[in-house]
Amino acid sequence: MITGKNYIGDRLSSLGKVIYKTINPKLNVENPTDFFEATSEEIGQAVQLAWEAFSVYRRTPGSQRASFLNAIADEILALDHELVDCYTSESGLPEGRAIGERGRTVGQLRSFATLISNEDWRENTFDAAEPDRSPMPKADLRKTLVPLGPVAVFGASNFPLAFSAAGGDTASALAVGCPVIVKAHPMHLGTSELVSGAIIKAAKKTGMPNGVFSSVIGGKEAGMSLVNHPHVKAVGFTGSLGGGRALFDLAAKRREPIPVFAEMGSVNPVIITPNAISKRSSAISDSYAASITLGAGQFCTSPGLLLTIAGEETDNFVRDLADKTIQVEAQCMLHPNIKNGFEAHGAEVIDQSGVSIVAAHTGAQVNYADPKIAMVSGSDFLANPQMGQEVFGPFSLVVKAEDEAQLVEIVNNLEGQLTGTIIAEDNDGLNLTTLVDAMEQKVGRIIFNGVPTGVEVCPSMHHGGPYPASTDSRFTAVGADAIKRWVRPVSYQSFPKTLLPNSLKTK
Amino acid sequence: MITGKNYIGDRLSSLGKVIYKTINPKLNVENPTDFFEATSEEIGQAVQLAWEAFSVYRRTPGSQRASFLNAIADEILALDHELVDCYTSESGLPEGRAIGERGRTVGQLRSFATLISNEDWRENTFDAAEPDRSPMPKADLRKTLVPLGPVAVFGASNFPLAFSAAGGDTASALAVGCPVIVKAHPMHLGTSELVSGAIIKAAKKTGMPNGVFSSVIGGKEAGMSLVNHPHVKAVGFTGSLGGGRALFDLAAKRREPIPVFAEMGSVNPVIITPNAISKRSSAISDSYAASITLGAGQFCTSPGLLLTIAGEETDNFVRDLADKTIQVEAQCMLHPNIKNGFEAHGAEVIDQSGVSIVAAHTGAQVNYADPKIAMVSGSDFLANPQMGQEVFGPFSLVVKAEDEAQLVEIVNNLEGQLTGTIIAEDNDGLNLTTLVDAMEQKVGRIIFNGVPTGVEVCPSMHHGGPYPASTDSRFTAVGADAIKRWVRPVSYQSFPKTLLPNSLKTK
């Protein structure tokens, strides 16, 4: 049962007077539950509990934390159709997506559990003493990684499970011994409460300290009190540039600044060479019509910018792509606000001088998105950086460069991106080395002859990128290395074995 | 010959009208050379050259960059007594220290050269494609580390060689393919010019692109233009909390925020248990009188805070330590400003309620530091956080806690530190596990029965710590991992081998 309350540690709490409601975007009605905004008192309690839990939790053996993560996965699966129903009613996303995303979430939890089942993740190093070294003896030195402390996690609108209460940020932080306080995304508070309940159950079953996890409801103010709390030591965020940057600025202004990893989306540029168009126009337009509209374009890796070179075949390709894109059935967006943002930001780009719509349906149901493809010349695009903004939804802007040199110039002028893609022939007319080199400077992941949507969870995945794709290009939100955001090294010099952390006693 | 000019790439330049002079603190006279402050035009040129060099330099094979680093080391050694003489005349430090620090600097350069002679530092990972995986095929993914871009390095006052023009920040950034623009520390501009000349010579000899290194002269304004330049992608700083925090704030406010690693010093708390005092009071006071006064206390790891428990033996120990400390001959400080700061900050601490001087000489020569030991009760210390501030120089405050519980409370109330030390017996009366645990939360390195001064350059060294010891506790300024500040991951998905970076072609 969904209560609408905050989890302050293992206690349900509803001291606040402000009520939040979620919306069923398909039906365009409010869902029944009243959700209670967390008061600053409740947020303070949650952080204090996390701080107290930290002193115990950071010392738990990896095997116990692994059991905890696996138990969370089990409890999430045990929620079964209650979770799937709540997810779909709050997000407008189809059941298949709910089940798929649940699988991803559970998979992430289990893969972090596997990661910490031994101590390799601590990257321990050992330097033996050299007491006879001249002119100065060398001391025994050993280094390990330790958790930073309580982490505040901000759930994403577009991944109610995989980047929310028990998503990648939470799983990676809990894995290394950091307690987590989640600020639930206001668009899916019921889903968040169900998952938070699963985490609390798992914590109890596996004997974790109270406070290892809390979940609070609120808006900007709640987020600010979390980030400003002296016992919060790091922040994970997935969402808009505006939101991520605001938290980053806040954290940087603290007396003790703390790291914020904000993954803030991207237009994910795709270079499509004339040669590739010439050879397989139809296959490319098929795959891109699908990628642009996947999940109503509500992915941070959605391809929002297609870069090519002007020509007759290009024009044919763009028309073909646009036709196929608008033939994709309109899909429900996550929330009326997301739908409104899609329309408003799309209109902003389309209103810029030189931009024309290639094709767009209209007349979709309320909260459903009509896919759109727009087009602009390379020169107009270069002259107006506003065209490079993200339009969150099934929208893509095709930029037709005059020639190869202008294409490279466009890439060189891009802002930082999560991904960049190159669609080309193996023996392409263009200098692919130059294009790859230019793209590498702008992105965290480059795809060759594929689509950017679909973020594999594996060691070689990097999900991050130069600003504004993320606030720190050196870290990733997906994959095993996601834990590196929450740990710091400590060296032990000349320590007796009895006082060393267990993982440093092995040599 | 020292010209007093800036190195804008390989060109000596002196467009500025403002003149800087260095001081010989031993003689208390200005050194003869006029140094020309860099204009904003010169700084812009240096960064532009670095940006252009980056496109070539980041692609150089590791073996070539290794040759470059080794050539820098050779050229520094070739400067021979010219460098040693300039160093001593600008720093007041003795010749032995100059030669020792030169050895450390050359050693760092060579060890980064060794590190990049193969590609292990890139932490490459490989995930093989699984085209038949169900429900979705898995793409081939490979991940590597690439350099961030031009790095601005701010030289430290207290290490004219090892943390300056060719110091650890420069060496680690150049190693991974980042061009460097150094802002020379105003206290040793001649030393900086000589070393910068050595770097430029080495760059020419090994065929590195012009702009891979520049060195500019200036104060706060020059530093600000560097950090604000859009083509500067990261900052390395060693110095005061005020200076480091100002650069951090500036970088965080940029349109594109960039990472700043500022190492800002520390009071390096040392717990000395009553049991240890009881067993070996004299040996401890010997080693700490030496550590407190080493290099006139001008090390970031200088022990400025000794924590113990009140008692008769403690009082005897403190008197003994103070006597031994003031018997150490007064040493020349780096600069009149450093000497004035030492006196002023020491007086600030001593003026706090409850603080008394145990022993202090007076009457040292101008610019020479009289060592001082002060003392305060645990309760007074807890009541007044200002006592925990760093006094840069041969000064240490002894805090006498009432009991073990108060000792732990004092540690729990400390700010972040580079190091923490525990002097104890193997079977001590105190609960060492609790003390180690408390200390671990505050520091980047814990030493058992040793002194914090002396920072070994090796893989297990961590030189950094929770704020305000550094701006990001996840990174180190010393050791092989120092390169991690300047690199970011990039994933390559479904790439043909011909287009992969060389180090990812191996599988």
PDB file of N, CA, C and O in Angstrom, chain A residues 58-59 125 127 133 143 245 252 254-255 415 437 440-441 443-446 448 456 459-460 462 467 474 481 485 487-488 491-493, chain B residues 58-59 125 127 133 143 245 252 254-255 415 437 440-441 443-446 448 456 459-460 462 467 474 481 485 487-488 491-493:
ATOM      1  N   ARG A  58      29.998   1.811   6.935  1.00  0.00           N
ATOM      2  CA  ARG A  58      31.244   1.834   6.169  1.00  0.00           C
ATOM      3  C   ARG A  58      32.188   0.718   6.581  1.00  0.00           C
ATOM      4  O   ARG A  58      33.145   0.418   5.879  1.00  0.00           O
ATOM      5  N   ARG A  59      31.941   0.123   7.732  1.00  0.00           N
ATOM      6  CA  ARG A  59      32.797  -0.953   8.234  1.00  0.00           C
ATOM      7  C   ARG A  59      32.220  -2.338   7.949  1.00  0.00           C
ATOM      8  O   ARG A  59      32.838  -3.337   8.298  1.00  0.00           O
ATOM      9  N   THR A 125      46.875  -0.889  -3.000  1.00  0.00           N
ATOM     10  CA  THR A 125      48.276  -0.996  -3.413  1.00  0.00           C
ATOM     11  C   THR A 125      49.131  -1.178  -2.165  1.00  0.00           C
ATOM     12  O   THR A 125      48.751  -0.760  -1.065  1.00  0.00           O
ATOM     13  N   ASP A 127      53.217  -0.924  -0.841  1.00  0.00           N
ATOM     14  CA  ASP A 127      54.638  -0.624  -1.029  1.00  0.00           C
ATOM     15  C   ASP A 127      55.389  -1.130   0.196  1.00  0.00           C
ATOM     16  O   ASP A 127      55.171  -0.638   1.306  1.00  0.00           O
ATOM     17  N   ARG A 133      67.177   1.347   2.998  1.00  0.00           N
ATOM     18  CA  ARG A 133      67.396   2.214   1.848  1.00  0.00           C
ATOM     19  C   ARG A 133      68.221   3.427   2.262  1.00  0.00           C
ATOM     20  O   ARG A 133      68.046   3.976   3.346  1.00  0.00           O
ATOM     21  N   LYS A 143      47.597   1.500   0.434  1.00  0.00           N
ATOM     22  CA  LYS A 143      46.532   2.453   0.104  1.00  0.00           C
ATOM     23  C   LYS A 143      45.255   1.706  -0.242  1.00  0.00           C
ATOM     24  O   LYS A 143      45.304   0.651  -0.878  1.00  0.00           O
ATOM     25  N   ARG A 245      22.853  22.100 -12.660  1.00  0.00           N
ATOM     26  CA  ARG A 245      23.775  23.209 -12.444  1.00  0.00           C
ATOM     27  C   ARG A 245      23.464  23.923 -11.127  1.00  0.00           C
ATOM     28  O   ARG A 245      24.374  24.355 -10.412  1.00  0.00           O
ATOM     29  N   ALA A 252      29.149  23.862  -4.536  1.00  0.00           N
ATOM     30  CA  ALA A 252      30.447  24.532  -4.656  1.00  0.00           C
ATOM     31  C   ALA A 252      30.555  25.706  -3.695  1.00  0.00           C
ATOM     32  O   ALA A 252      31.648  26.121  -3.336  1.00  0.00           O
ATOM     33  N   ARG A 254      29.267  25.721  -0.602  1.00  0.00           N
ATOM     34  CA  ARG A 254      29.284  25.302   0.808  1.00  0.00           C
ATOM     35  C   ARG A 254      30.610  25.667   1.463  1.00  0.00           C
ATOM     36  O   ARG A 254      31.630  25.768   0.796  1.00  0.00           O
ATOM     37  N   ARG A 255      30.583  25.790   2.783  1.00  0.00           N
ATOM     38  CA  ARG A 255      31.846  25.991   3.498  1.00  0.00           C
ATOM     39  C   ARG A 255      32.794  24.845   3.138  1.00  0.00           C
ATOM     40  O   ARG A 255      33.955  25.068   2.826  1.00  0.00           O
ATOM     41  N   GLU A 415      28.929  21.814 -27.898  1.00  0.00           N
ATOM     42  CA  GLU A 415      29.196  21.703 -26.467  1.00  0.00           C
ATOM     43  C   GLU A 415      29.444  20.234 -26.122  1.00  0.00           C
ATOM     44  O   GLU A 415      29.298  19.350 -26.971  1.00  0.00           O
ATOM     45  N   ASP A 437      38.361  12.086 -34.335  1.00  0.00           N
ATOM     46  CA  ASP A 437      39.196  12.898 -33.462  1.00  0.00           C
ATOM     47  C   ASP A 437      38.421  14.110 -32.939  1.00  0.00           C
ATOM     48  O   ASP A 437      38.476  14.436 -31.748  1.00  0.00           O
ATOM     49  N   GLU A 440      35.705  12.871 -30.484  1.00  0.00           N
ATOM     50  CA  GLU A 440      36.252  12.389 -29.214  1.00  0.00           C
ATOM     51  C   GLU A 440      36.424  13.527 -28.210  1.00  0.00           C
ATOM     52  O   GLU A 440      36.309  13.331 -27.001  1.00  0.00           O
ATOM     53  N   GLN A 441      36.712  14.732 -28.706  1.00  0.00           N
ATOM     54  CA  GLN A 441      36.913  15.882 -27.815  1.00  0.00           C
ATOM     55  C   GLN A 441      35.631  16.349 -27.152  1.00  0.00           C
ATOM     56  O   GLN A 441      35.663  17.129 -26.206  1.00  0.00           O
ATOM     57  N   VAL A 443      32.727  14.209 -26.417  1.00  0.00           N
ATOM     58  CA  VAL A 443      31.772  13.214 -25.919  1.00  0.00           C
ATOM     59  C   VAL A 443      32.412  12.237 -24.939  1.00  0.00           C
ATOM     60  O   VAL A 443      33.635  12.148 -24.822  1.00  0.00           O
ATOM     61  N   GLY A 444      31.545  11.480 -24.261  1.00  0.00           N
ATOM     62  CA  GLY A 444      31.993  10.409 -23.381  1.00  0.00           C
ATOM     63  C   GLY A 444      31.956   9.046 -24.040  1.00  0.00           C
ATOM     64  O   GLY A 444      32.577   8.105 -23.562  1.00  0.00           O
ATOM     65  N   ARG A 445      31.189   8.928 -25.128  1.00  0.00           N
ATOM     66  CA  ARG A 445      31.107   7.637 -25.836  1.00  0.00           C
ATOM     67  C   ARG A 445      30.902   7.919 -27.310  1.00  0.00           C
ATOM     68  O   ARG A 445      30.083   8.764 -27.666  1.00  0.00           O
ATOM     69  N   ILE A 446      31.668   7.232 -28.157  1.00  0.00           N
ATOM     70  CA  ILE A 446      31.487   7.361 -29.606  1.00  0.00           C
ATOM     71  C   ILE A 446      31.007   6.033 -30.156  1.00  0.00           C
ATOM     72  O   ILE A 446      31.568   4.977 -29.846  1.00  0.00           O
ATOM     73  N   PHE A 448      30.054   3.813 -33.613  1.00  0.00           N
ATOM     74  CA  PHE A 448      30.271   3.734 -35.051  1.00  0.00           C
ATOM     75  C   PHE A 448      29.176   2.864 -35.659  1.00  0.00           C
ATOM     76  O   PHE A 448      28.978   1.717 -35.249  1.00  0.00           O
ATOM     77  N   GLU A 456      24.467   0.021 -22.490  1.00  0.00           N
ATOM     78  CA  GLU A 456      24.852  -1.271 -21.927  1.00  0.00           C
ATOM     79  C   GLU A 456      25.483  -1.068 -20.544  1.00  0.00           C
ATOM     80  O   GLU A 456      26.304  -0.162 -20.363  1.00  0.00           O
ATOM     81  N   PRO A 459      31.680  -2.950 -17.908  1.00  0.00           N
ATOM     82  CA  PRO A 459      32.873  -2.181 -17.505  1.00  0.00           C
ATOM     83  C   PRO A 459      33.305  -1.139 -18.531  1.00  0.00           C
ATOM     84  O   PRO A 459      33.817  -0.092 -18.159  1.00  0.00           O
ATOM     85  N   SER A 460      33.120  -1.401 -19.818  1.00  0.00           N
ATOM     86  CA  SER A 460      33.603  -0.453 -20.829  1.00  0.00           C
ATOM     87  C   SER A 460      32.599   0.647 -21.148  1.00  0.00           C
ATOM     88  O   SER A 460      32.841   1.451 -22.047  1.00  0.00           O
ATOM     89  N   HIS A 462      30.964   4.126 -20.660  1.00  0.00           N
ATOM     90  CA  HIS A 462      31.116   5.411 -19.986  1.00  0.00           C
ATOM     91  C   HIS A 462      29.860   6.223 -20.252  1.00  0.00           C
ATOM     92  O   HIS A 462      29.528   6.501 -21.402  1.00  0.00           O
ATOM     93  N   TYR A 467      31.181  18.898 -19.905  1.00  0.00           N
ATOM     94  CA  TYR A 467      30.098  19.816 -19.585  1.00  0.00           C
ATOM     95  C   TYR A 467      29.517  20.404 -20.858  1.00  0.00           C
ATOM     96  O   TYR A 467      30.280  20.753 -21.748  1.00  0.00           O
ATOM     97  N   ARG A 474      35.137  13.276 -15.662  1.00  0.00           N
ATOM     98  CA  ARG A 474      36.029  12.195 -15.235  1.00  0.00           C
ATOM     99  C   ARG A 474      35.284  11.023 -14.614  1.00  0.00           C
ATOM    100  O   ARG A 474      35.893  10.019 -14.253  1.00  0.00           O
ATOM    101  N   ASP A 481      32.515   1.522 -12.797  1.00  0.00           N
ATOM    102  CA  ASP A 481      33.265   2.705 -12.357  1.00  0.00           C
ATOM    103  C   ASP A 481      32.378   3.773 -11.726  1.00  0.00           C
ATOM    104  O   ASP A 481      32.901   4.767 -11.195  1.00  0.00           O
ATOM    105  N   ARG A 485      32.768   7.702  -7.949  1.00  0.00           N
ATOM    106  CA  ARG A 485      32.272   9.013  -7.531  1.00  0.00           C
ATOM    107  C   ARG A 485      32.194   9.137  -6.022  1.00  0.00           C
ATOM    108  O   ARG A 485      32.172  10.233  -5.486  1.00  0.00           O
ATOM    109  N   VAL A 487      34.082   7.436  -3.497  1.00  0.00           N
ATOM    110  CA  VAL A 487      35.178   6.909  -2.680  1.00  0.00           C
ATOM    111  C   VAL A 487      36.402   7.814  -2.767  1.00  0.00           C
ATOM    112  O   VAL A 487      36.569   8.554  -3.728  1.00  0.00           O
ATOM    113  N   ARG A 488      37.231   7.725  -1.736  1.00  0.00           N
ATOM    114  CA  ARG A 488      38.478   8.484  -1.726  1.00  0.00           C
ATOM    115  C   ARG A 488      39.585   7.580  -1.195  1.00  0.00           C
ATOM    116  O   ARG A 488      39.331   6.676  -0.400  1.00  0.00           O
ATOM    117  N   SER A 491      45.927   6.419   2.660  1.00  0.00           N
ATOM    118  CA  SER A 491      47.183   5.674   2.811  1.00  0.00           C
ATOM    119  C   SER A 491      47.425   5.365   4.280  1.00  0.00           C
ATOM    120  O   SER A 491      47.142   6.201   5.140  1.00  0.00           O
ATOM    121  N   TYR A 492      47.968   4.194   4.525  1.00  0.00           N
ATOM    122  CA  TYR A 492      48.361   3.788   5.879  1.00  0.00           C
ATOM    123  C   TYR A 492      49.863   3.592   5.887  1.00  0.00           C
ATOM    124  O   TYR A 492      50.388   2.799   5.102  1.00  0.00           O
ATOM    125  N   GLN A 493      50.538   4.311   6.759  1.00  0.00           N
ATOM    126  CA  GLN A 493      51.998   4.269   6.777  1.00  0.00           C
ATOM    127  C   GLN A 493      52.483   3.605   8.054  1.00  0.00           C
ATOM    128  O   GLN A 493      52.081   4.004   9.152  1.00  0.00           O
TER     129      GLN A 493
ATOM    130  N   ARG B  58      48.171  15.506 -27.645  1.00  0.00           N
ATOM    131  CA  ARG B  58      47.388  14.417 -27.056  1.00  0.00           C
ATOM    132  C   ARG B  58      47.493  13.142 -27.872  1.00  0.00           C
ATOM    133  O   ARG B  58      47.131  12.069 -27.400  1.00  0.00           O
ATOM    134  N   ARG B  59      47.945  13.252 -29.107  1.00  0.00           N
ATOM    135  CA  ARG B  59      48.069  12.084 -29.983  1.00  0.00           C
ATOM    136  C   ARG B  59      49.484  11.522 -30.021  1.00  0.00           C
ATOM    137  O   ARG B  59      49.735  10.539 -30.705  1.00  0.00           O
ATOM    138  N   THR B 125      39.646  -1.028 -20.923  1.00  0.00           N
ATOM    139  CA  THR B 125      38.801  -2.209 -20.725  1.00  0.00           C
ATOM    140  C   THR B 125      38.195  -2.594 -22.068  1.00  0.00           C
ATOM    141  O   THR B 125      38.029  -1.753 -22.960  1.00  0.00           O
ATOM    142  N   ASP B 127      35.033  -4.980 -23.730  1.00  0.00           N
ATOM    143  CA  ASP B 127      33.857  -5.847 -23.638  1.00  0.00           C
ATOM    144  C   ASP B 127      33.556  -6.374 -25.034  1.00  0.00           C
ATOM    145  O   ASP B 127      33.222  -5.599 -25.939  1.00  0.00           O
ATOM    146  N   ARG B 133      23.315 -12.450 -28.435  1.00  0.00           N
ATOM    147  CA  ARG B 133      22.679 -12.360 -27.126  1.00  0.00           C
ATOM    148  C   ARG B 133      21.193 -12.051 -27.281  1.00  0.00           C
ATOM    149  O   ARG B 133      20.789 -11.271 -28.143  1.00  0.00           O
ATOM    150  N   LYS B 143      37.021   0.947 -23.627  1.00  0.00           N
ATOM    151  CA  LYS B 143      37.113   2.227 -22.923  1.00  0.00           C
ATOM    152  C   LYS B 143      38.569   2.557 -22.652  1.00  0.00           C
ATOM    153  O   LYS B 143      39.364   1.671 -22.338  1.00  0.00           O
ATOM    154  N   ARG B 245      40.951  28.262  -2.501  1.00  0.00           N
ATOM    155  CA  ARG B 245      39.501  28.384  -2.515  1.00  0.00           C
ATOM    156  C   ARG B 245      39.054  29.429  -3.535  1.00  0.00           C
ATOM    157  O   ARG B 245      38.024  29.260  -4.207  1.00  0.00           O
ATOM    158  N   ALA B 252      34.381  27.141 -10.524  1.00  0.00           N
ATOM    159  CA  ALA B 252      33.021  26.612 -10.384  1.00  0.00           C
ATOM    160  C   ALA B 252      31.999  27.557 -10.991  1.00  0.00           C
ATOM    161  O   ALA B 252      30.904  27.141 -11.351  1.00  0.00           O
ATOM    162  N   ARG B 254      32.505  29.336 -13.779  1.00  0.00           N
ATOM    163  CA  ARG B 254      32.626  29.447 -15.234  1.00  0.00           C
ATOM    164  C   ARG B 254      31.371  28.913 -15.920  1.00  0.00           C
ATOM    165  O   ARG B 254      30.672  28.074 -15.377  1.00  0.00           O
ATOM    166  N   ARG B 255      31.144  29.375 -17.143  1.00  0.00           N
ATOM    167  CA  ARG B 255      30.045  28.800 -17.919  1.00  0.00           C
ATOM    168  C   ARG B 255      30.253  27.288 -18.000  1.00  0.00           C
ATOM    169  O   ARG B 255      29.334  26.515 -17.776  1.00  0.00           O
ATOM    170  N   GLU B 415      38.781  19.537  11.213  1.00  0.00           N
ATOM    171  CA  GLU B 415      38.506  19.671   9.784  1.00  0.00           C
ATOM    172  C   GLU B 415      39.344  18.643   9.024  1.00  0.00           C
ATOM    173  O   GLU B 415      40.172  17.944   9.610  1.00  0.00           O
ATOM    174  N   ASP B 437      39.972   4.770  13.540  1.00  0.00           N
ATOM    175  CA  ASP B 437      38.718   4.938  12.833  1.00  0.00           C
ATOM    176  C   ASP B 437      38.326   6.419  12.758  1.00  0.00           C
ATOM    177  O   ASP B 437      37.919   6.917  11.705  1.00  0.00           O
ATOM    178  N   GLU B 440      40.797   8.241  10.408  1.00  0.00           N
ATOM    179  CA  GLU B 440      40.612   7.888   8.993  1.00  0.00           C
ATOM    180  C   GLU B 440      39.566   8.775   8.334  1.00  0.00           C
ATOM    181  O   GLU B 440      39.639   9.069   7.140  1.00  0.00           O
ATOM    182  N   GLN B 441      38.569   9.215   9.105  1.00  0.00           N
ATOM    183  CA  GLN B 441      37.500  10.050   8.542  1.00  0.00           C
ATOM    184  C   GLN B 441      37.968  11.454   8.195  1.00  0.00           C
ATOM    185  O   GLN B 441      37.280  12.189   7.503  1.00  0.00           O
ATOM    186  N   VAL B 443      41.413  12.350   7.260  1.00  0.00           N
ATOM    187  CA  VAL B 443      42.724  12.525   6.624  1.00  0.00           C
ATOM    188  C   VAL B 443      42.864  11.712   5.343  1.00  0.00           C
ATOM    189  O   VAL B 443      42.072  10.806   5.066  1.00  0.00           O
ATOM    190  N   GLY B 444      43.922  12.026   4.596  1.00  0.00           N
ATOM    191  CA  GLY B 444      44.273  11.261   3.408  1.00  0.00           C
ATOM    192  C   GLY B 444      45.353  10.222   3.665  1.00  0.00           C
ATOM    193  O   GLY B 444      45.535   9.300   2.876  1.00  0.00           O
ATOM    194  N   ARG B 445      46.096  10.391   4.761  1.00  0.00           N
ATOM    195  CA  ARG B 445      47.154   9.424   5.089  1.00  0.00           C
ATOM    196  C   ARG B 445      47.270   9.344   6.600  1.00  0.00           C
ATOM    197  O   ARG B 445      47.266  10.375   7.269  1.00  0.00           O
ATOM    198  N   ILE B 446      47.337   8.123   7.129  1.00  0.00           N
ATOM    199  CA  ILE B 446      47.536   7.937   8.571  1.00  0.00           C
ATOM    200  C   ILE B 446      48.884   7.274   8.788  1.00  0.00           C
ATOM    201  O   ILE B 446      49.210   6.279   8.129  1.00  0.00           O
ATOM    202  N   PHE B 448      51.529   5.578  11.591  1.00  0.00           N
ATOM    203  CA  PHE B 448      51.606   4.974  12.920  1.00  0.00           C
ATOM    204  C   PHE B 448      53.050   5.023  13.395  1.00  0.00           C
ATOM    205  O   PHE B 448      53.960   4.537  12.722  1.00  0.00           O
ATOM    206  N   GLU B 456      56.781  10.193   0.610  1.00  0.00           N
ATOM    207  CA  GLU B 456      57.371   9.242  -0.331  1.00  0.00           C
ATOM    208  C   GLU B 456      56.621   9.306  -1.672  1.00  0.00           C
ATOM    209  O   GLU B 456      55.392   9.350  -1.688  1.00  0.00           O
ATOM    210  N   PRO B 459      53.383   4.388  -5.448  1.00  0.00           N
ATOM    211  CA  PRO B 459      51.967   4.140  -5.763  1.00  0.00           C
ATOM    212  C   PRO B 459      51.038   4.217  -4.549  1.00  0.00           C
ATOM    213  O   PRO B 459      49.887   4.632  -4.678  1.00  0.00           O
ATOM    214  N   SER B 460      51.510   3.833  -3.369  1.00  0.00           N
ATOM    215  CA  SER B 460      50.620   3.818  -2.203  1.00  0.00           C
ATOM    216  C   SER B 460      50.561   5.154  -1.472  1.00  0.00           C
ATOM    217  O   SER B 460      49.927   5.249  -0.423  1.00  0.00           O
ATOM    218  N   HIS B 462      49.155   8.698  -0.785  1.00  0.00           N
ATOM    219  CA  HIS B 462      48.048   9.604  -1.101  1.00  0.00           C
ATOM    220  C   HIS B 462      48.367  10.950  -0.475  1.00  0.00           C
ATOM    221  O   HIS B 462      48.536  11.045   0.738  1.00  0.00           O
ATOM    222  N   TYR B 467      38.357  18.255   2.527  1.00  0.00           N
ATOM    223  CA  TYR B 467      38.416  19.707   2.603  1.00  0.00           C
ATOM    224  C   TYR B 467      38.553  20.159   4.053  1.00  0.00           C
ATOM    225  O   TYR B 467      37.890  19.598   4.909  1.00  0.00           O
ATOM    226  N   ARG B 474      39.145  12.983  -3.543  1.00  0.00           N
ATOM    227  CA  ARG B 474      39.247  11.769  -4.355  1.00  0.00           C
ATOM    228  C   ARG B 474      40.526  11.718  -5.180  1.00  0.00           C
ATOM    229  O   ARG B 474      40.780  10.736  -5.869  1.00  0.00           O
ATOM    230  N   ASP B 481      49.001   8.088  -9.202  1.00  0.00           N
ATOM    231  CA  ASP B 481      47.592   8.431  -9.384  1.00  0.00           C
ATOM    232  C   ASP B 481      47.360   9.927  -9.581  1.00  0.00           C
ATOM    233  O   ASP B 481      46.232  10.338  -9.875  1.00  0.00           O
ATOM    234  N   ARG B 485      43.835  13.214 -12.150  1.00  0.00           N
ATOM    235  CA  ARG B 485      43.187  14.529 -12.127  1.00  0.00           C
ATOM    236  C   ARG B 485      42.973  15.082 -13.528  1.00  0.00           C
ATOM    237  O   ARG B 485      42.138  15.960 -13.727  1.00  0.00           O
ATOM    238  N   VAL B 487      42.589  13.335 -16.627  1.00  0.00           N
ATOM    239  CA  VAL B 487      42.108  12.437 -17.687  1.00  0.00           C
ATOM    240  C   VAL B 487      40.630  12.118 -17.499  1.00  0.00           C
ATOM    241  O   VAL B 487      40.103  12.209 -16.398  1.00  0.00           O
ATOM    242  N   ARG B 488      39.991  11.760 -18.607  1.00  0.00           N
ATOM    243  CA  ARG B 488      38.590  11.354 -18.552  1.00  0.00           C
ATOM    244  C   ARG B 488      38.406  10.132 -19.437  1.00  0.00           C
ATOM    245  O   ARG B 488      39.135   9.952 -20.411  1.00  0.00           O
ATOM    246  N   SER B 491      34.390   5.916 -24.190  1.00  0.00           N
ATOM    247  CA  SER B 491      34.039   4.579 -24.688  1.00  0.00           C
ATOM    248  C   SER B 491      33.916   4.612 -26.202  1.00  0.00           C
ATOM    249  O   SER B 491      33.413   5.592 -26.761  1.00  0.00           O
ATOM    250  N   TYR B 492      34.353   3.535 -26.832  1.00  0.00           N
ATOM    251  CA  TYR B 492      34.208   3.365 -28.280  1.00  0.00           C
ATOM    252  C   TYR B 492      33.307   2.167 -28.515  1.00  0.00           C
ATOM    253  O   TYR B 492      33.605   1.069 -28.052  1.00  0.00           O
ATOM    254  N   GLN B 493      32.226   2.386 -29.229  1.00  0.00           N
ATOM    255  CA  GLN B 493      31.246   1.321 -29.427  1.00  0.00           C
ATOM    256  C   GLN B 493      31.229   0.896 -30.888  1.00  0.00           C
ATOM    257  O   GLN B 493      31.086   1.742 -31.776  1.00  0.00           O
TER     258      GLN B 493
END
